[in-house]
Tab-separated table of N, CA, C and O in Angstrom:
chain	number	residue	atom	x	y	z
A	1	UNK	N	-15.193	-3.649	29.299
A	1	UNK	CA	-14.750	-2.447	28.628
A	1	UNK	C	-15.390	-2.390	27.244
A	1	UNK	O	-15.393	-3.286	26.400
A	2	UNK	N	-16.009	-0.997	27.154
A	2	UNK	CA	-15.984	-1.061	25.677
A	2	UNK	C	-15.403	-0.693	24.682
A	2	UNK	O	-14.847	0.388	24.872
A	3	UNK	N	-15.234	-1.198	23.438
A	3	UNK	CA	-14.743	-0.743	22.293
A	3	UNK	C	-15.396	-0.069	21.007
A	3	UNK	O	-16.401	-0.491	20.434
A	4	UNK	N	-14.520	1.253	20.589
A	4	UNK	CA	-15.125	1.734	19.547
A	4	UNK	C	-14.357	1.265	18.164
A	4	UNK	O	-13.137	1.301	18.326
A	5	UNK	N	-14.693	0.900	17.046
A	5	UNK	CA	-13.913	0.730	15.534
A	5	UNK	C	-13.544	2.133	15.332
A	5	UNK	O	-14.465	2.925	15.532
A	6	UNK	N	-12.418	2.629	14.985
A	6	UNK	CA	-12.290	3.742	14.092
A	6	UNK	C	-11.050	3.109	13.035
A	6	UNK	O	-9.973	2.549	13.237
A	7	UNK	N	-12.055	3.644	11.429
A	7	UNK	CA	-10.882	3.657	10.459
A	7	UNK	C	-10.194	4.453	9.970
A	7	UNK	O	-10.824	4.868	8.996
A	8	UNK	N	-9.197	4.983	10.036
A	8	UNK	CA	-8.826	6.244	9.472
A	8	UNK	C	-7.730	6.250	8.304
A	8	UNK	O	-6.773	5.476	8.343
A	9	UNK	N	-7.874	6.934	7.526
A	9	UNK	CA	-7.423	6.911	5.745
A	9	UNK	C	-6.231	8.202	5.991
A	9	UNK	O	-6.229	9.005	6.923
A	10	UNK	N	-5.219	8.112	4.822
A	10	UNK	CA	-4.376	8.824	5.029
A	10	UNK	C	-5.394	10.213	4.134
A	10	UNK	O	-6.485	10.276	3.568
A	11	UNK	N	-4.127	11.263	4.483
A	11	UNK	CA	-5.283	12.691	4.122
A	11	UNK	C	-5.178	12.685	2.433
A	11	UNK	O	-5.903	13.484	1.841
A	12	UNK	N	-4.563	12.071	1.883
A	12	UNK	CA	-4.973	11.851	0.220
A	12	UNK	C	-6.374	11.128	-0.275
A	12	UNK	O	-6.841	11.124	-1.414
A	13	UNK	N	-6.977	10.432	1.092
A	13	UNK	CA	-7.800	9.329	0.819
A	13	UNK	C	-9.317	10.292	0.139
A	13	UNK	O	-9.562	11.484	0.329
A	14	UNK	N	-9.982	9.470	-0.518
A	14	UNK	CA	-11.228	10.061	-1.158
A	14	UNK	C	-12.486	9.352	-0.318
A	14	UNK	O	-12.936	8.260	-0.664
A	15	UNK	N	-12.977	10.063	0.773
A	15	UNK	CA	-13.494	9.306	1.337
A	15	UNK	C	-15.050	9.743	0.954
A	15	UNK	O	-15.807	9.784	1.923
A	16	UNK	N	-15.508	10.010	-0.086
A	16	UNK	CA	-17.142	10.399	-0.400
A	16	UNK	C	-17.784	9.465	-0.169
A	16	UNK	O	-18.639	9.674	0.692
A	17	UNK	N	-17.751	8.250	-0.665
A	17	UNK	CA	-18.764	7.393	-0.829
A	17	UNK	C	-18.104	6.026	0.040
A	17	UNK	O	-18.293	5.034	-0.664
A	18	UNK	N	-17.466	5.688	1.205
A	18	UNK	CA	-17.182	4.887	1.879
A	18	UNK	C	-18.521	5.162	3.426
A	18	UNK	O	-19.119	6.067	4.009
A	19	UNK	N	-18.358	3.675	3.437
A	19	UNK	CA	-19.897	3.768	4.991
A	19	UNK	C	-19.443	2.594	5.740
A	19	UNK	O	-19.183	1.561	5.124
A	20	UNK	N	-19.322	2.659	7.032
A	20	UNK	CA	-19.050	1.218	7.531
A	20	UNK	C	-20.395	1.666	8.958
A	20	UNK	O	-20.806	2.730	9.423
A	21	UNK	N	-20.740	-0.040	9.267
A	21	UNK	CA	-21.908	-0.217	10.059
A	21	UNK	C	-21.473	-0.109	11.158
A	21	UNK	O	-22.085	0.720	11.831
A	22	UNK	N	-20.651	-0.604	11.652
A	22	UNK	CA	-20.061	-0.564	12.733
A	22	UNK	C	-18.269	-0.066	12.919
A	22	UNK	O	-17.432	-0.675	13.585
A	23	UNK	N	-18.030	1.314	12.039
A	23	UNK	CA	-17.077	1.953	12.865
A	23	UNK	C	-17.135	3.399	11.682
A	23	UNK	O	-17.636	3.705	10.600
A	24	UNK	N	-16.305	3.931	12.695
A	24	UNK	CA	-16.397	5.625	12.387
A	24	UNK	C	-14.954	6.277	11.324
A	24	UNK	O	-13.759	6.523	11.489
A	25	UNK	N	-15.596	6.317	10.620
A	25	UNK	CA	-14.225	6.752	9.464
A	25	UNK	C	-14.024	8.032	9.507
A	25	UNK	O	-14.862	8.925	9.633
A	26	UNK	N	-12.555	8.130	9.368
A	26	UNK	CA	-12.185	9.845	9.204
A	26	UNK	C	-10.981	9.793	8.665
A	26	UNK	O	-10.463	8.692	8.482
A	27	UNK	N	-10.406	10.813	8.360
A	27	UNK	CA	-8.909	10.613	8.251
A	27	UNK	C	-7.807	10.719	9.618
A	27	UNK	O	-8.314	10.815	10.736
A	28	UNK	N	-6.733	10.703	9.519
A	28	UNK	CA	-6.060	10.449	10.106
A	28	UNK	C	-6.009	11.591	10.767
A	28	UNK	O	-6.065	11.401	11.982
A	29	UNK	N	-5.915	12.832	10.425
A	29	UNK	CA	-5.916	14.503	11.266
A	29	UNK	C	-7.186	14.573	12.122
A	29	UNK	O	-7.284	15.303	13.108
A	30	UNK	N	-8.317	13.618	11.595
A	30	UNK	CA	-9.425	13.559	12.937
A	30	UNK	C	-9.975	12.648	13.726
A	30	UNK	O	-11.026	12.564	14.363
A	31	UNK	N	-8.864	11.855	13.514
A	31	UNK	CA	-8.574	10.824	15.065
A	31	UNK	C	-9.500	11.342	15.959
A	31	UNK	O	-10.678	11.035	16.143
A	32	UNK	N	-8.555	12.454	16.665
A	32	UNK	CA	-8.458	12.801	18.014
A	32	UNK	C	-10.041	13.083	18.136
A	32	UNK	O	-10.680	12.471	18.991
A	33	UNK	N	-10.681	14.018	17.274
A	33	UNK	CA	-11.962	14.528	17.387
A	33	UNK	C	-12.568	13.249	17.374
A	33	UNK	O	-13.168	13.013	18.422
A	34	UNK	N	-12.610	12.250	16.439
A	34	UNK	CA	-13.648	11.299	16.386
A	34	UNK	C	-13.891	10.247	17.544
A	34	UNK	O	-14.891	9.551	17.724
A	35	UNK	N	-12.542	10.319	18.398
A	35	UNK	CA	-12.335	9.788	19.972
A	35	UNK	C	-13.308	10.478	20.828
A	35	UNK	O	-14.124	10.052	21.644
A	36	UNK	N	-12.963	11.815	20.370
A	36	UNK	CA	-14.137	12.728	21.820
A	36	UNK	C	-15.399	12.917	21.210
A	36	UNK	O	-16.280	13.489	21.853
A	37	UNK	N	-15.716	12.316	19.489
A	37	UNK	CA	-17.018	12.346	19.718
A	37	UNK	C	-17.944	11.371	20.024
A	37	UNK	O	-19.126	11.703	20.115
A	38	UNK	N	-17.587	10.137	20.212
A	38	UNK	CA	-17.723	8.949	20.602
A	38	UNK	C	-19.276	8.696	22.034
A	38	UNK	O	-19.498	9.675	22.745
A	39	UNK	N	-19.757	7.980	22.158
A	39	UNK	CA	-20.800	8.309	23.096
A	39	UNK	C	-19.898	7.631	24.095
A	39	UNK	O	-19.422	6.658	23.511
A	40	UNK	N	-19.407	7.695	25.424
A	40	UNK	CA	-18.577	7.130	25.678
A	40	UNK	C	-19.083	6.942	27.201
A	40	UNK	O	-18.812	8.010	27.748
A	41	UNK	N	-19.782	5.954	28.275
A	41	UNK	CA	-20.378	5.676	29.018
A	41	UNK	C	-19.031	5.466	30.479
A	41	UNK	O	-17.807	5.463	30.347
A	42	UNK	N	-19.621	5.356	31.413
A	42	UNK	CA	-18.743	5.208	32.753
A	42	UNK	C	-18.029	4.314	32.881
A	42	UNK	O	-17.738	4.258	34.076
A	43	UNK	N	-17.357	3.234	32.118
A	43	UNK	CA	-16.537	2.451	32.009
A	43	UNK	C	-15.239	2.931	31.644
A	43	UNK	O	-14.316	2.129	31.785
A	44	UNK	N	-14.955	4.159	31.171
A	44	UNK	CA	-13.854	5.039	30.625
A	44	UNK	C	-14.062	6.414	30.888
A	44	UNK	O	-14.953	7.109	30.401
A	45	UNK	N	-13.064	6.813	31.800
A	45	UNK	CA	-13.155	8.218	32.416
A	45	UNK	C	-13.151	9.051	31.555
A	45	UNK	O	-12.924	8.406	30.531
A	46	UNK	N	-13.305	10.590	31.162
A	46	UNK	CA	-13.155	11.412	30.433
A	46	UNK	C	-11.340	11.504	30.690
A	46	UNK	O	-10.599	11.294	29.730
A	47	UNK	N	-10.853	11.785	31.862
A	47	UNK	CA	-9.863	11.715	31.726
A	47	UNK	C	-8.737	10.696	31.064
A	47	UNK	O	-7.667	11.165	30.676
A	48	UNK	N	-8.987	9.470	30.967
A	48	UNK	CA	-8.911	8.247	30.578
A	48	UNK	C	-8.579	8.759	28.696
A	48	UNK	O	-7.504	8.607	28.116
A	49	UNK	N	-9.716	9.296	28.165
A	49	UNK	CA	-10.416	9.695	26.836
A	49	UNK	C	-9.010	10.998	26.653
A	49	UNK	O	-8.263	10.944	25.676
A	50	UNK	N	-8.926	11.573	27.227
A	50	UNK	CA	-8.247	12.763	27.240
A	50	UNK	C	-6.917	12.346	27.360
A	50	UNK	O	-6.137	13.191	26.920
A	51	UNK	N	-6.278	11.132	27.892
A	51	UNK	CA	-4.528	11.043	28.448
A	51	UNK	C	-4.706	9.824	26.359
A	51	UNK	O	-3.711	10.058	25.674
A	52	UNK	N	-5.496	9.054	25.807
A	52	UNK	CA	-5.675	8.773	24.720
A	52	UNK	C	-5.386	9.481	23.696
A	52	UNK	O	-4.406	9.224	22.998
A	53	UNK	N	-6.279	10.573	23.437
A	53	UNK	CA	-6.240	11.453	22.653
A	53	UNK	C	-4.789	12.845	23.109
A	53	UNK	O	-4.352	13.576	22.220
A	54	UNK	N	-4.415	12.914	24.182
A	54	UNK	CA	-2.870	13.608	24.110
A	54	UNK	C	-2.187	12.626	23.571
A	54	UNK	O	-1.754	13.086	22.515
A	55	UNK	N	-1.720	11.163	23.728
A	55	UNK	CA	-0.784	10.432	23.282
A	55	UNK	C	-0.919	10.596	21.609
A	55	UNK	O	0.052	11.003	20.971
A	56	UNK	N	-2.139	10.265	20.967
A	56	UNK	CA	-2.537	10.353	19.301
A	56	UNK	C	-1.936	11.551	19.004
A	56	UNK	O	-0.853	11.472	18.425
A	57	UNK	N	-2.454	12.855	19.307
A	57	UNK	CA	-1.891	14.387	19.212
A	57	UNK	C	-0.531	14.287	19.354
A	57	UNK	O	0.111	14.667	18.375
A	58	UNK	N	0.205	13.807	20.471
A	58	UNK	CA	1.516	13.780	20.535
A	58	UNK	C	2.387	13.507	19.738
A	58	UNK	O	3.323	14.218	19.371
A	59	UNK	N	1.965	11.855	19.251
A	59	UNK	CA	2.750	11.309	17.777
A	59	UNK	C	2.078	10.907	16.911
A	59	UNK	O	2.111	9.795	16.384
A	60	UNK	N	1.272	11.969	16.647
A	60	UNK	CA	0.390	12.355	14.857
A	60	UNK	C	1.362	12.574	13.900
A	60	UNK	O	2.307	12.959	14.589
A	61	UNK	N	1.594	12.574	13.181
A	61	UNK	CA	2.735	13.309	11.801
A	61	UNK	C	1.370	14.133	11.275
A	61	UNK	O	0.191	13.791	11.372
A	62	UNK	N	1.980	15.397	10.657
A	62	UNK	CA	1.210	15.965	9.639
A	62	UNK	C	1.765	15.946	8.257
A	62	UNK	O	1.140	16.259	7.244
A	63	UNK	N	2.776	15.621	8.307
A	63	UNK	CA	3.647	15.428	7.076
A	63	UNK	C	3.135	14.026	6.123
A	63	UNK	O	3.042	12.939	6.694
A	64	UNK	N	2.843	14.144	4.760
A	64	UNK	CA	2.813	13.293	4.092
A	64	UNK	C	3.836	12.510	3.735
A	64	UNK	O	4.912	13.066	3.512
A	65	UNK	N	3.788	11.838	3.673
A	65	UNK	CA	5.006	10.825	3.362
A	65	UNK	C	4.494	9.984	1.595
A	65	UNK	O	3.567	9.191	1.434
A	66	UNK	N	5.446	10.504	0.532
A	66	UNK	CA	5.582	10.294	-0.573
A	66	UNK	C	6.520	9.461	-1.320
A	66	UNK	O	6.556	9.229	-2.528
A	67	UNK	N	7.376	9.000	-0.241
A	67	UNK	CA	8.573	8.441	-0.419
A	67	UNK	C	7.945	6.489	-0.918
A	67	UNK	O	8.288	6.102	-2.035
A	68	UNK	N	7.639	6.130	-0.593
A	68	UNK	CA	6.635	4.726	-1.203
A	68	UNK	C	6.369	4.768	-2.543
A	68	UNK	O	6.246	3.711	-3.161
A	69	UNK	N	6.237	6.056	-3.205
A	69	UNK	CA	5.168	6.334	-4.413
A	69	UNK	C	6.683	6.217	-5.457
A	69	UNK	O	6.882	5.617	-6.513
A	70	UNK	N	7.496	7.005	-4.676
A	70	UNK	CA	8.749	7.182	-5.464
A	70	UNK	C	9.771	6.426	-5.294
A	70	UNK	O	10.761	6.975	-5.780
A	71	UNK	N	10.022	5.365	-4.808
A	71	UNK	CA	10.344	3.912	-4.416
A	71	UNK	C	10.084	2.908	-5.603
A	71	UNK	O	10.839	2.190	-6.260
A	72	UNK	N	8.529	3.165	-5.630
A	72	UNK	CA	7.654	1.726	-6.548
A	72	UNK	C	7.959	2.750	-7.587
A	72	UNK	O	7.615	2.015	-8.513
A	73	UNK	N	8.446	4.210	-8.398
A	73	UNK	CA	8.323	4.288	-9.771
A	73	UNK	C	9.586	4.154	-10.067
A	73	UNK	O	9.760	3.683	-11.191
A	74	UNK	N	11.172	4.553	-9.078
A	74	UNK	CA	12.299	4.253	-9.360
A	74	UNK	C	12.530	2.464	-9.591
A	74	UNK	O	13.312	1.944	-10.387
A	75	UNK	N	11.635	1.790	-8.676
A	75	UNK	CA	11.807	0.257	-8.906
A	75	UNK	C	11.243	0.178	-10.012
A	75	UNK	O	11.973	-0.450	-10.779
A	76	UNK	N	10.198	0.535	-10.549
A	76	UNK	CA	9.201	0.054	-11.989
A	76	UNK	C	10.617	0.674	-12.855
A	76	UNK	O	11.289	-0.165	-13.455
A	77	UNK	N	10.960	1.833	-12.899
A	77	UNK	CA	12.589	2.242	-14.136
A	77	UNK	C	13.380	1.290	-14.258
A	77	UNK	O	13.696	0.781	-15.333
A	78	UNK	N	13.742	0.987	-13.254
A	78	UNK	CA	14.834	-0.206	-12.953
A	78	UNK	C	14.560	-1.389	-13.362
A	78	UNK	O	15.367	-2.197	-13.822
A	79	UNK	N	13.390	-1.539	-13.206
A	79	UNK	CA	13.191	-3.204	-13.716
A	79	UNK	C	12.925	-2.773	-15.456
A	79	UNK	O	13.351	-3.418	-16.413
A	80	UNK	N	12.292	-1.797	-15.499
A	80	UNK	CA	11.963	-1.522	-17.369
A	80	UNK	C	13.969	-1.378	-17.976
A	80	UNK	O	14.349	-1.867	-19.039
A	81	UNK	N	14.604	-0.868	-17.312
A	81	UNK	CA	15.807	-1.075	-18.124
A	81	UNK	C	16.069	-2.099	-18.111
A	81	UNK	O	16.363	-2.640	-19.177
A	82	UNK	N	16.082	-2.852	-16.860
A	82	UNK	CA	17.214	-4.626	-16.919
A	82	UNK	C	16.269	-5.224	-17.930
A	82	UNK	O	16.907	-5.452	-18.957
A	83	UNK	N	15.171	-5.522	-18.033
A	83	UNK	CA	14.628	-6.301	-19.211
A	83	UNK	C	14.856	-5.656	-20.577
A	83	UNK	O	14.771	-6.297	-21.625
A	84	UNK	N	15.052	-4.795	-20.534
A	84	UNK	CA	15.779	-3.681	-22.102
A	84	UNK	C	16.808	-4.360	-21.870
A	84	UNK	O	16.847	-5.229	-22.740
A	85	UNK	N	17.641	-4.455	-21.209
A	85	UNK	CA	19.179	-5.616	-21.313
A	85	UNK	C	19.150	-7.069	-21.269
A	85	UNK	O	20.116	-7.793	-21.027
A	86	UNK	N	17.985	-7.425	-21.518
A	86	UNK	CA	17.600	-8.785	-20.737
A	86	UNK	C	17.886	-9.502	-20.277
A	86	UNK	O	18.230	-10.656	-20.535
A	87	UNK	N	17.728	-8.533	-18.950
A	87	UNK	CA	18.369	-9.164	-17.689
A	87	UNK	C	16.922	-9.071	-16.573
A	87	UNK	O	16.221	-8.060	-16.521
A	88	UNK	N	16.673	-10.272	-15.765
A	88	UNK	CA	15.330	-10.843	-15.312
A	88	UNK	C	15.277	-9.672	-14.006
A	88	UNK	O	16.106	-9.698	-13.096
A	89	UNK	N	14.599	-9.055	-14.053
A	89	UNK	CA	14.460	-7.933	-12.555
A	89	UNK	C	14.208	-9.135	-11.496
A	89	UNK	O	15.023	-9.059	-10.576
A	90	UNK	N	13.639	-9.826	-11.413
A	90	UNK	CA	13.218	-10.562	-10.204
A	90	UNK	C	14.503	-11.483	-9.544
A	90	UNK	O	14.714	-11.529	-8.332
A	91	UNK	N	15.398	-12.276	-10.663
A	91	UNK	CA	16.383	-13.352	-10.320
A	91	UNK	C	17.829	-12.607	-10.865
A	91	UNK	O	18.906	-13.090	-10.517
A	92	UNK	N	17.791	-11.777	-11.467
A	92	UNK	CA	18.855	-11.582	-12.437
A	92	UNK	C	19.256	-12.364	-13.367
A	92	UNK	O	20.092	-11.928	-14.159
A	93	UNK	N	18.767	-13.691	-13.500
A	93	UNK	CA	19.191	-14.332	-14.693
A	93	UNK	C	18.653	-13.908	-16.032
A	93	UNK	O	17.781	-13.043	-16.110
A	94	UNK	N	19.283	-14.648	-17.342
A	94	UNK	CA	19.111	-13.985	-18.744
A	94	UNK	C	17.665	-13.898	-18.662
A	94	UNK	O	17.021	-14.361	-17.720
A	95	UNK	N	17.055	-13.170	-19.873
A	95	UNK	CA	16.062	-13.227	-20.330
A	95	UNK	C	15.865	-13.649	-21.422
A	95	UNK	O	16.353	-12.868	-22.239
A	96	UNK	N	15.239	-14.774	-22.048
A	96	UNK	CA	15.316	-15.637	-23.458
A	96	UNK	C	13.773	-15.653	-24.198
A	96	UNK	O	12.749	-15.262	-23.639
A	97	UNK	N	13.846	-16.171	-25.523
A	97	UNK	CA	12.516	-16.200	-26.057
A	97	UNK	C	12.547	-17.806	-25.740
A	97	UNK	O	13.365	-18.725	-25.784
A	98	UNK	N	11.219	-17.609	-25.406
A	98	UNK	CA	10.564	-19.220	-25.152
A	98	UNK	C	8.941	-19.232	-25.979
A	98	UNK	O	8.146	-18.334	-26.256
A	99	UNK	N	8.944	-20.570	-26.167
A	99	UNK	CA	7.612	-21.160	-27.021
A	99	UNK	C	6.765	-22.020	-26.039
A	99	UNK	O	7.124	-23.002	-25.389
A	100	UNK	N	5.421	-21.342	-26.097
A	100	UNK	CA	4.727	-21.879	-25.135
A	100	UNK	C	3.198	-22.594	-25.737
A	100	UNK	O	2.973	-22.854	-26.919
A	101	UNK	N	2.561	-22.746	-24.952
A	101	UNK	CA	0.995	-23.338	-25.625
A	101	UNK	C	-0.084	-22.377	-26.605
A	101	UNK	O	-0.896	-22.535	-27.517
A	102	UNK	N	0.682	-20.932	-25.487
A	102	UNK	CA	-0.220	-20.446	-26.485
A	102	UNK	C	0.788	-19.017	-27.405
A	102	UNK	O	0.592	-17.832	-27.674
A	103	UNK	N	1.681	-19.845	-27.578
A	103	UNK	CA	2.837	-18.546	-28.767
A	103	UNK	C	4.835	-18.564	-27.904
A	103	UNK	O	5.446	-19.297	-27.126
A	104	UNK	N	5.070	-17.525	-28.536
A	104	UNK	CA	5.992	-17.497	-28.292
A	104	UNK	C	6.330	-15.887	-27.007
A	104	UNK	O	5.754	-14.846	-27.323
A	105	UNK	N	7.135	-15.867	-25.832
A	105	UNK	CA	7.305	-15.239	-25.098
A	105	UNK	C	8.691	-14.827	-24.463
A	105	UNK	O	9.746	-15.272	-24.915
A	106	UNK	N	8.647	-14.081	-23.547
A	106	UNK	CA	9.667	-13.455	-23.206
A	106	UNK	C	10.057	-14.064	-21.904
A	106	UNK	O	9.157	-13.792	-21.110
A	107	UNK	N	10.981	-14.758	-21.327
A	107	UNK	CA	10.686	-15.857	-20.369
A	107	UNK	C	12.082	-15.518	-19.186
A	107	UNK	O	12.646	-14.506	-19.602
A	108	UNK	N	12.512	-15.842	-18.385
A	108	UNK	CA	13.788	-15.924	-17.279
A	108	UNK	C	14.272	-17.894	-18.105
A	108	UNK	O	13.781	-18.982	-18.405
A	109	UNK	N	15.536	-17.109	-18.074
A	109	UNK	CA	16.353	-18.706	-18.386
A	109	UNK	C	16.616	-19.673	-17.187
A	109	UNK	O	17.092	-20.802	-17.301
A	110	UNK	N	16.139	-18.907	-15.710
A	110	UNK	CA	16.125	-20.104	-14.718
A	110	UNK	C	14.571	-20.606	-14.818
A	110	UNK	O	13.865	-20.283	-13.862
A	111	UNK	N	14.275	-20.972	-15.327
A	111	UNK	CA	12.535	-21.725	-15.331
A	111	UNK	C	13.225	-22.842	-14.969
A	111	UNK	O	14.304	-23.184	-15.453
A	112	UNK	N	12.550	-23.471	-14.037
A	112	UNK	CA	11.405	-23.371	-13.115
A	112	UNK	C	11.574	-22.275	-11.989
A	112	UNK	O	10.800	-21.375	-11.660
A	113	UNK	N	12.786	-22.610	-11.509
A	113	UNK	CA	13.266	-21.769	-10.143
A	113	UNK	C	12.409	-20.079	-10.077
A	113	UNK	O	11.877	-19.631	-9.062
A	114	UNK	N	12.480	-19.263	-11.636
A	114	UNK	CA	12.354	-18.386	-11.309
A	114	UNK	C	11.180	-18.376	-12.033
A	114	UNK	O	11.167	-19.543	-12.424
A	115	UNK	N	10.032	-17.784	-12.551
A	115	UNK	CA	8.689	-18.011	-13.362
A	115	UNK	C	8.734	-16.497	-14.254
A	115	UNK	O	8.150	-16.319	-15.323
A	116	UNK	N	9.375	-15.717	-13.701
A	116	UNK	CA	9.423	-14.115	-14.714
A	116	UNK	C	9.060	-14.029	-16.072
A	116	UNK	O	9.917	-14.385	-16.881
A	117	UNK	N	8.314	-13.756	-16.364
A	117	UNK	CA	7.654	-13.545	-18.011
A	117	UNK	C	7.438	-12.088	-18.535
A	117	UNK	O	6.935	-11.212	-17.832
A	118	UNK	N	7.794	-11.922	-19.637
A	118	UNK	CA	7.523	-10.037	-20.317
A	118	UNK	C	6.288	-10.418	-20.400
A	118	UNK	O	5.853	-11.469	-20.872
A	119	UNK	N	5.540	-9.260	-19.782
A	119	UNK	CA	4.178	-9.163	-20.655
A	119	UNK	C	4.323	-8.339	-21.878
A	119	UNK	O	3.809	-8.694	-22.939
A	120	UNK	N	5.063	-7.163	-21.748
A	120	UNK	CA	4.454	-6.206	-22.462
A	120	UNK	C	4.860	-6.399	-24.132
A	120	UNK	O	4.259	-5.968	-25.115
A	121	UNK	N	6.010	-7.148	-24.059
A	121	UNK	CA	6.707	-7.363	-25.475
A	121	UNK	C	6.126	-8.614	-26.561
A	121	UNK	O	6.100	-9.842	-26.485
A	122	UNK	N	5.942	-8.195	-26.995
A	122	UNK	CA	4.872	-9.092	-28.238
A	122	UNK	C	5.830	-9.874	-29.430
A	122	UNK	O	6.406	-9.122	-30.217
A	123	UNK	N	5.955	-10.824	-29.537
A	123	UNK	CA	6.778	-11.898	-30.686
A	123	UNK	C	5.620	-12.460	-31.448
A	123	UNK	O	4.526	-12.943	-31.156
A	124	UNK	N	6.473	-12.137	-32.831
A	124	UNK	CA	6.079	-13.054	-33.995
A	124	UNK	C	5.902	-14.932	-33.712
A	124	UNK	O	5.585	-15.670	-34.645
């Protein structure tokens, strides 16, 4: 039997300047087409090609799904307040100043167990 590569990108994807040697990129809405444009020899019936491409068509979504994007920015809020309380987003334990090799930092009071460090907050 043979096999074709296809990669397919969600429909936000920027696909200008992507090339692969061995498989056929499209987005996800042209699956189906990039199946039937395929050179596709007597080892796989057209019909075969056709009961494939109804199943893809069948349970395609056209709907974007945004819900991931707004997940990771409600989690990024959430963790920016608990360290405003300093409280460790990762373990929940305190958050303390610690002195290290190279200065002083913003650290989780379970060290070792937990490794959580502020980057963004800067100490004298």
């Amino acid at each position: 039997m043979v096999y074709h590569s296809i990669i397919a990108f969600s429909a936000e994807a920027n696909l200008k300047d992507i090339e692969a040697k061995s498989a056929s990129i499209c987005k996800i809405a042209e699956v189906s087409d990039t199946i039937k444009s395929l050179s596709i020899n007597e080892i796989i019936s057209k019909e075969d090609v056709d009961k494939i491409v109804k199943i893809i068509e069948d349970n395609k979504s056209m709907q974007t799904d945004f819900s991931h994007e707004r997940d990771i920015k409600k989690l990024k809020k959430e963790n920016e307040e608990k360290i405003k309380l300093n409280i460790c987003p990762k373990c929940g334990g305190k958050l303390v100043e610690r002195e290290g090799k190279y200065g002083k930092f913003i650290g989780c009071s379970n060290f070792p167990k937990c490794r959580f460090v502020v980057k963004d907050k800067k100490l004298d």
